[in-house]
Amino acid sequence: MPHRPLTWGAVLVVIAAVAAAAAASPAQDLDRMRQAFRQHDHDAAMKLATFLLYPDEKLALPADLVEAHVILGASNFETGHRAEAKAEFEKALQIQPDKSLTDLLFSEGAIRLFDETKADIEARAERDAQLRKLADERERIRKYKESLVVVEQRSFGVNFVPFGAGQFQNKQRVRGVLFAAGEGLTGGISLGAFLYLAGKYGLNAQVPVLEGPGVRRLQQLEIGTGIAFFAIYAWGVVDSLLHYKPRVQIEGDDTLLPPLRDVPPDKAKQPAPRQTSALDRLHVTPLIAPGGAGIGLTWEND
């Protein structure tokens, strides 16, 4: 029993110490952090700043949070932890984007890293803004294209144009290529044979007897390929008419979109250059009608 007073005394001392430690407020720890950093005791400043910020923030004012993050970042930099310093600087700038450091308290290297971090954040924000703007623009274009109802008008006369023109108008590209190739081959052979015979013997000239069989074979080739040309042409016309539609609704694409971006004011205000030459005033316009096609000429006056 003689040692009991000493035991209770020791317990009271410990309790008093703990109570004193618990009585220290975050504001006092913040002051101790500032003092340690001013005295270049970066390890102590790091411990106090870490205690105030992690795992839970113990500071209520945004300015105090910014100061704690900055001092923790600068202390990390001075102790060789560059990545951790940049992370703390970034957290401070997220709270106060216009924050800057002065050489009265911080070293030149810490200020340089802080400014680099600030520039990186600004560049990243600008890049994110551009990406969001691009995404919004693409979404606007997508919705605009979905709202388009585009009707293509097709000419009836194109059905009678050879070389697969009707098939190409009907968006049957494979058939168009086949008809164009067939007509081109047969028509080319027939025309070539005719031109050869006409050039060598003339239109009314007599053919020597010895050359008669060869000329006859060429004439047969000319006539046969000519018939084949017209047969393929007629087949192409019938095929084109069977699939012909005067109006077809098509899906809108980028070529049908009007200009979606505004012209800068300086360009919009500039007048177009005045056309003065005769060639500039003469306009040639193709005209396509259900019964045929033609060319229109217009003259622009001053």
GROMACS .gro file of C-alpha atoms in nm:
model
  302
    1MET     CA    1   0.000   0.000   0.000
    2PRO     CA    2   0.288   0.249   0.042
    3HIS     CA    3   0.331   0.276  -0.336
    4ARG     CA    4  -0.033   0.362  -0.418
    5PRO     CA    5   0.006   0.740  -0.390
    6LEU     CA    6   0.290   0.731  -0.638
    7THR     CA    7   0.089   0.523  -0.883
    8TRP     CA    8  -0.209   0.753  -0.875
    9GLY     CA    9   0.019   1.050  -0.914
   10ALA     CA   10   0.174   0.907  -1.228
   11VAL     CA   11  -0.170   0.841  -1.371
   12LEU     CA   12  -0.273   1.198  -1.303
   13VAL     CA   13   0.037   1.329  -1.478
   14VAL     CA   14  -0.035   1.121  -1.787
   15ILE     CA   15  -0.397   1.230  -1.791
   16ALA     CA   16  -0.294   1.593  -1.760
   17ALA     CA   17  -0.048   1.557  -2.048
   18VAL     CA   18  -0.307   1.394  -2.270
   19ALA     CA   19  -0.561   1.661  -2.183
   20ALA     CA   20  -0.311   1.932  -2.263
   21ALA     CA   21  -0.234   1.772  -2.597
   22ALA     CA   22  -0.603   1.733  -2.674
   23ALA     CA   23  -0.663   2.094  -2.581
   24ALA     CA   24  -0.437   2.211  -2.865
   25SER     CA   25  -0.666   2.352  -3.135
   26PRO     CA   26  -0.613   2.324  -3.516
   27ALA     CA   27  -0.539   2.698  -3.515
   28GLN     CA   28  -0.251   2.640  -3.273
   29ASP     CA   29  -0.120   2.352  -3.484
   30LEU     CA   30  -0.145   2.579  -3.787
   31ASP     CA   31   0.066   2.843  -3.609
   32ARG     CA   32   0.319   2.578  -3.508
   33MET     CA   33   0.333   2.460  -3.871
   34ARG     CA   34   0.401   2.814  -3.992
   35GLN     CA   35   0.672   2.864  -3.731
   36ALA     CA   36   0.841   2.535  -3.815
   37PHE     CA   37   0.841   2.618  -4.187
   38ARG     CA   38   0.985   2.966  -4.127
   39GLN     CA   39   1.264   2.805  -3.924
   40HIS     CA   40   1.328   2.563  -4.212
   41ASP     CA   41   1.224   2.268  -3.996
   42HIS     CA   42   1.058   2.102  -4.291
   43ASP     CA   43   1.013   1.765  -4.126
   44ALA     CA   44   0.816   1.916  -3.838
   45ALA     CA   45   0.615   2.133  -4.081
   46MET     CA   46   0.532   1.824  -4.287
   47LYS     CA   47   0.412   1.631  -3.980
   48LEU     CA   48   0.191   1.915  -3.859
   49ALA     CA   49   0.049   1.984  -4.206
   50THR     CA   50  -0.021   1.615  -4.262
   51PHE     CA   51  -0.199   1.597  -3.925
   52LEU     CA   52  -0.416   1.897  -4.021
   53LEU     CA   53  -0.507   1.762  -4.366
   54TYR     CA   54  -0.517   1.381  -4.344
   55PRO     CA   55  -0.706   1.160  -4.310
   56ASP     CA   56  -0.970   1.424  -4.236
   57GLU     CA   57  -0.937   1.798  -4.281
   58LYS     CA   58  -0.927   1.972  -3.945
   59LEU     CA   59  -0.931   2.326  -4.085
   60ALA     CA   60  -1.257   2.498  -4.164
   61LEU     CA   61  -1.141   2.805  -4.357
   62PRO     CA   62  -1.045   2.757  -4.727
   63ALA     CA   63  -0.753   2.997  -4.683
   64ASP     CA   64  -0.611   2.780  -4.402
   65LEU     CA   65  -0.651   2.468  -4.615
   66VAL     CA   66  -0.467   2.636  -4.903
   67GLU     CA   67  -0.184   2.742  -4.671
   68ALA     CA   68  -0.152   2.393  -4.523
   69HIS     CA   69  -0.138   2.230  -4.868
   70VAL     CA   70   0.117   2.486  -4.990
   71ILE     CA   71   0.343   2.446  -4.687
   72LEU     CA   72   0.316   2.066  -4.708
   73GLY     CA   73   0.402   2.084  -5.079
   74ALA     CA   74   0.694   2.320  -5.024
   75SER     CA   75   0.824   2.103  -4.738
   76ASN     CA   76   0.800   1.796  -4.964
   77PHE     CA   77   0.993   1.981  -5.233
   78GLU     CA   78   1.267   2.090  -4.993
   79THR     CA   79   1.305   1.732  -4.868
   80GLY     CA   80   1.333   1.590  -5.222
   81HIS     CA   81   0.976   1.465  -5.276
   82ARG     CA   82   0.892   1.649  -5.597
   83ALA     CA   83   0.589   1.440  -5.703
   84GLU     CA   84   0.426   1.471  -5.361
   85ALA     CA   85   0.498   1.845  -5.364
   86LYS     CA   86   0.329   1.889  -5.700
   87ALA     CA   87   0.025   1.692  -5.580
   88GLU     CA   88  -0.014   1.922  -5.278
   89PHE     CA   89   0.030   2.233  -5.491
   90GLU     CA   90  -0.243   2.107  -5.723
   91LYS     CA   91  -0.483   2.055  -5.432
   92ALA     CA   92  -0.415   2.408  -5.313
   93LEU     CA   93  -0.480   2.548  -5.661
   94GLN     CA   94  -0.805   2.355  -5.687
   95ILE     CA   95  -0.927   2.554  -5.386
   96GLN     CA   96  -0.773   2.886  -5.491
   97PRO     CA   97  -0.682   2.888  -5.864
   98ASP     CA   98  -0.528   3.237  -5.851
   99LYS     CA   99  -0.290   3.153  -5.566
  100SER     CA  100   0.074   3.260  -5.610
  101LEU     CA  101   0.389   3.227  -5.401
  102THR     CA  102   0.644   3.493  -5.310
  103ASP     CA  103   1.016   3.460  -5.246
  104LEU     CA  104   0.975   3.607  -4.897
  105LEU     CA  105   0.883   3.267  -4.758
  106PHE     CA  106   0.940   3.011  -5.032
  107SER     CA  107   1.252   2.910  -5.221
  108GLU     CA  108   1.301   2.979  -5.589
  109GLY     CA  109   1.271   2.608  -5.673
  110ALA     CA  110   0.943   2.571  -5.483
  111ILE     CA  111   0.801   2.879  -5.656
  112ARG     CA  112   0.907   2.743  -5.995
  113LEU     CA  113   0.741   2.407  -5.930
  114PHE     CA  114   0.427   2.580  -5.804
  115ASP     CA  115   0.409   2.793  -6.121
  116GLU     CA  116   0.465   2.485  -6.338
  117THR     CA  117   0.182   2.307  -6.157
  118LYS     CA  118  -0.043   2.607  -6.208
  119ALA     CA  119   0.040   2.620  -6.580
  120ASP     CA  120  -0.029   2.246  -6.613
  121ILE     CA  121  -0.368   2.285  -6.448
  122GLU     CA  122  -0.460   2.576  -6.675
  123ALA     CA  123  -0.350   2.384  -6.985
  124ARG     CA  124  -0.544   2.078  -6.876
  125ALA     CA  125  -0.854   2.288  -6.808
  126GLU     CA  126  -0.827   2.449  -7.150
  127ARG     CA  127  -0.783   2.111  -7.317
  128ASP     CA  128  -1.084   1.969  -7.129
  129ALA     CA  129  -1.289   2.271  -7.233
  130GLN     CA  130  -1.193   2.218  -7.597
  131LEU     CA  131  -1.283   1.848  -7.572
  132ARG     CA  132  -1.619   1.931  -7.417
  133LYS     CA  133  -1.681   2.189  -7.689
  134LEU     CA  134  -1.591   1.935  -7.958
  135ALA     CA  135  -1.818   1.672  -7.798
  136ASP     CA  136  -2.104   1.922  -7.781
  137GLU     CA  137  -2.047   2.017  -8.144
  138ARG     CA  138  -2.049   1.653  -8.254
  139GLU     CA  139  -2.366   1.589  -8.057
  140ARG     CA  140  -2.530   1.893  -8.213
  141ILE     CA  141  -2.431   1.775  -8.562
  142ARG     CA  142  -2.560   1.424  -8.486
  143LYS     CA  143  -2.897   1.556  -8.373
  144TYR     CA  144  -2.913   1.788  -8.672
  145LYS     CA  145  -2.844   1.502  -8.913
  146GLU     CA  146  -3.110   1.289  -8.747
  147SER     CA  147  -3.362   1.569  -8.791
  148LEU     CA  148  -3.287   1.603  -9.163
  149VAL     CA  149  -3.540   1.472  -9.413
  150VAL     CA  150  -3.354   1.475  -9.747
  151VAL     CA  151  -3.537   1.389 -10.068
  152GLU     CA  152  -3.333   1.326 -10.382
  153GLN     CA  153  -3.505   1.402 -10.710
  154ARG     CA  154  -3.400   1.180 -11.000
  155SER     CA  155  -3.424   1.263 -11.368
  156PHE     CA  156  -3.632   1.033 -11.589
  157GLY     CA  157  -3.418   1.108 -11.894
  158VAL     CA  158  -3.105   0.965 -11.732
  159ASN     CA  159  -3.260   0.618 -11.767
  160PHE     CA  160  -3.197   0.637 -12.145
  161VAL     CA  161  -2.835   0.747 -12.118
  162PRO     CA  162  -2.597   0.458 -12.203
  163PHE     CA  163  -2.303   0.324 -12.006
  164GLY     CA  164  -2.499   0.251 -11.687
  165ALA     CA  165  -2.604   0.609 -11.615
  166GLY     CA  166  -2.947   0.496 -11.499
  167GLN     CA  167  -2.800   0.237 -11.268
  168PHE     CA  168  -2.562   0.488 -11.115
  169GLN     CA  169  -2.854   0.726 -11.059
  170ASN     CA  170  -3.043   0.443 -10.885
  171LYS     CA  171  -2.739   0.384 -10.661
  172GLN     CA  172  -2.673   0.042 -10.821
  173ARG     CA  173  -2.302   0.089 -10.866
  174VAL     CA  174  -2.211  -0.272 -10.945
  175ARG     CA  175  -2.475  -0.297 -11.217
  176GLY     CA  176  -2.371   0.041 -11.349
  177VAL     CA  177  -2.010  -0.073 -11.382
  178LEU     CA  178  -2.115  -0.398 -11.557
  179PHE     CA  179  -2.341  -0.221 -11.808
  180ALA     CA  180  -2.077   0.048 -11.868
  181ALA     CA  181  -1.808  -0.215 -11.926
  182GLY     CA  182  -2.028  -0.428 -12.154
  183GLU     CA  183  -2.143  -0.136 -12.366
  184GLY     CA  184  -1.796   0.013 -12.377
  185LEU     CA  185  -1.638  -0.316 -12.491
  186THR     CA  186  -1.893  -0.406 -12.758
  187GLY     CA  187  -1.939  -0.049 -12.879
  188GLY     CA  188  -1.564   0.009 -12.888
  189ILE     CA  189  -1.497  -0.306 -13.094
  190SER     CA  190  -1.780  -0.227 -13.338
  191LEU     CA  191  -1.672   0.134 -13.381
  192GLY     CA  192  -1.307   0.032 -13.414
  193ALA     CA  193  -1.383  -0.218 -13.689
  194PHE     CA  194  -1.594   0.037 -13.875
  195LEU     CA  195  -1.327   0.304 -13.858
  196TYR     CA  196  -1.059   0.061 -13.968
  197LEU     CA  197  -1.256  -0.052 -14.276
  198ALA     CA  198  -1.365   0.301 -14.363
  199GLY     CA  199  -1.014   0.431 -14.332
  200LYS     CA  200  -0.855   0.157 -14.537
  201TYR     CA  201  -1.115   0.101 -14.810
  202GLY     CA  202  -1.339   0.408 -14.787
  203LEU     CA  203  -1.714   0.402 -14.752
  204ASN     CA  204  -1.789   0.305 -15.114
  205ALA     CA  205  -1.459   0.157 -15.227
  206GLN     CA  206  -1.436  -0.192 -15.370
  207VAL     CA  207  -1.244  -0.452 -15.173
  208PRO     CA  208  -0.986  -0.667 -15.354
  209VAL     CA  209  -1.094  -1.026 -15.400
  210LEU     CA  210  -0.807  -1.169 -15.199
  211GLU     CA  211  -0.891  -0.944 -14.904
  212GLY     CA  212  -1.262  -1.016 -14.920
  213PRO     CA  213  -1.277  -1.293 -14.656
  214GLY     CA  214  -1.084  -1.086 -14.402
  215VAL     CA  215  -1.299  -0.782 -14.467
  216ARG     CA  216  -1.613  -0.993 -14.437
  217ARG     CA  217  -1.502  -1.124 -14.098
  218LEU     CA  218  -1.437  -0.771 -13.980
  219GLN     CA  219  -1.781  -0.664 -14.103
  220GLN     CA  220  -1.939  -0.954 -13.919
  221LEU     CA  221  -1.748  -0.857 -13.607
  222GLU     CA  222  -1.858  -0.495 -13.651
  223ILE     CA  223  -2.224  -0.589 -13.695
  224GLY     CA  224  -2.225  -0.852 -13.420
  225THR     CA  225  -2.066  -0.631 -13.159
  226GLY     CA  226  -2.293  -0.346 -13.268
  227ILE     CA  227  -2.599  -0.561 -13.212
  228ALA     CA  228  -2.457  -0.669 -12.878
  229PHE     CA  229  -2.403  -0.306 -12.784
  230PHE     CA  230  -2.764  -0.212 -12.853
  231ALA     CA  231  -2.891  -0.527 -12.682
  232ILE     CA  232  -2.694  -0.444 -12.366
  233TYR     CA  233  -2.804  -0.082 -12.392
  234ALA     CA  234  -3.172  -0.183 -12.418
  235TRP     CA  235  -3.129  -0.422 -12.127
  236GLY     CA  236  -2.974  -0.141 -11.924
  237VAL     CA  237  -3.263   0.096 -12.005
  238VAL     CA  238  -3.523  -0.162 -11.901
  239ASP     CA  239  -3.333  -0.247 -11.584
  240SER     CA  240  -3.297   0.121 -11.497
  241LEU     CA  241  -3.670   0.187 -11.554
  242LEU     CA  242  -3.768  -0.109 -11.336
  243HIS     CA  243  -3.577   0.037 -11.041
  244TYR     CA  244  -3.644   0.404 -11.114
  245LYS     CA  245  -3.806   0.622 -10.848
  246PRO     CA  246  -3.864   0.994 -10.913
  247ARG     CA  247  -3.801   1.087 -10.550
  248VAL     CA  248  -3.605   0.895 -10.290
  249GLN     CA  249  -3.555   0.985  -9.926
  250ILE     CA  250  -3.190   0.950  -9.834
  251GLU     CA  251  -2.998   0.972  -9.509
  252GLY     CA  252  -2.835   1.305  -9.444
  253ASP     CA  253  -2.456   1.312  -9.434
  254ASP     CA  254  -2.188   1.573  -9.377
  255THR     CA  255  -2.201   1.692  -9.739
  256LEU     CA  256  -2.559   1.809  -9.684
  257LEU     CA  257  -2.487   2.005  -9.370
  258PRO     CA  258  -2.486   2.384  -9.388
  259PRO     CA  259  -2.196   2.573  -9.234
  260LEU     CA  260  -2.231   2.514  -8.860
  261ARG     CA  261  -1.963   2.754  -8.740
  262ASP     CA  262  -2.007   3.130  -8.741
  263VAL     CA  263  -1.781   3.330  -8.968
  264PRO     CA  264  -1.549   3.560  -8.771
  265PRO     CA  265  -1.673   3.920  -8.775
  266ASP     CA  266  -1.370   4.052  -8.961
  267LYS     CA  267  -1.425   3.803  -9.245
  268ALA     CA  268  -1.801   3.843  -9.249
  269LYS     CA  269  -1.774   4.220  -9.295
  270GLN     CA  270  -1.534   4.203  -9.586
  271PRO     CA  271  -1.722   4.248  -9.919
  272ALA     CA  272  -1.670   3.993 -10.193
  273PRO     CA  273  -1.431   4.104 -10.470
  274ARG     CA  274  -1.612   4.267 -10.762
  275GLN     CA  275  -1.623   4.060 -11.081
  276THR     CA  276  -1.528   4.263 -11.383
  277SER     CA  277  -1.406   4.027 -11.657
  278ALA     CA  278  -1.640   3.876 -11.916
  279LEU     CA  279  -1.555   3.522 -11.810
  280ASP     CA  280  -1.640   3.606 -11.449
  281ARG     CA  281  -1.980   3.745 -11.550
  282LEU     CA  282  -2.073   3.446 -11.769
  283HIS     CA  283  -2.222   3.155 -11.573
  284VAL     CA  284  -2.282   2.810 -11.723
  285THR     CA  285  -2.545   2.601 -11.543
  286PRO     CA  286  -2.645   2.241 -11.627
  287LEU     CA  287  -3.020   2.195 -11.663
  288ILE     CA  288  -3.181   1.854 -11.612
  289ALA     CA  289  -3.551   1.806 -11.681
  290PRO     CA  290  -3.770   1.493 -11.690
  291GLY     CA  291  -3.763   1.502 -12.068
  292GLY     CA  292  -3.394   1.566 -12.123
  293ALA     CA  293  -3.095   1.778 -12.033
  294GLY     CA  294  -2.930   2.099 -12.147
  295ILE     CA  295  -2.705   2.391 -12.053
  296GLY     CA  296  -2.817   2.732 -11.931
  297LEU     CA  297  -2.617   3.052 -11.983
  298THR     CA  298  -2.663   3.360 -11.761
  299TRP     CA  299  -2.490   3.701 -11.773
  300GLU     CA  300  -2.428   3.902 -11.455
  301ASN     CA  301  -2.446   4.282 -11.489
  302ASP     CA  302  -2.277   4.537 -11.264
   0.00000   0.00000   0.00000
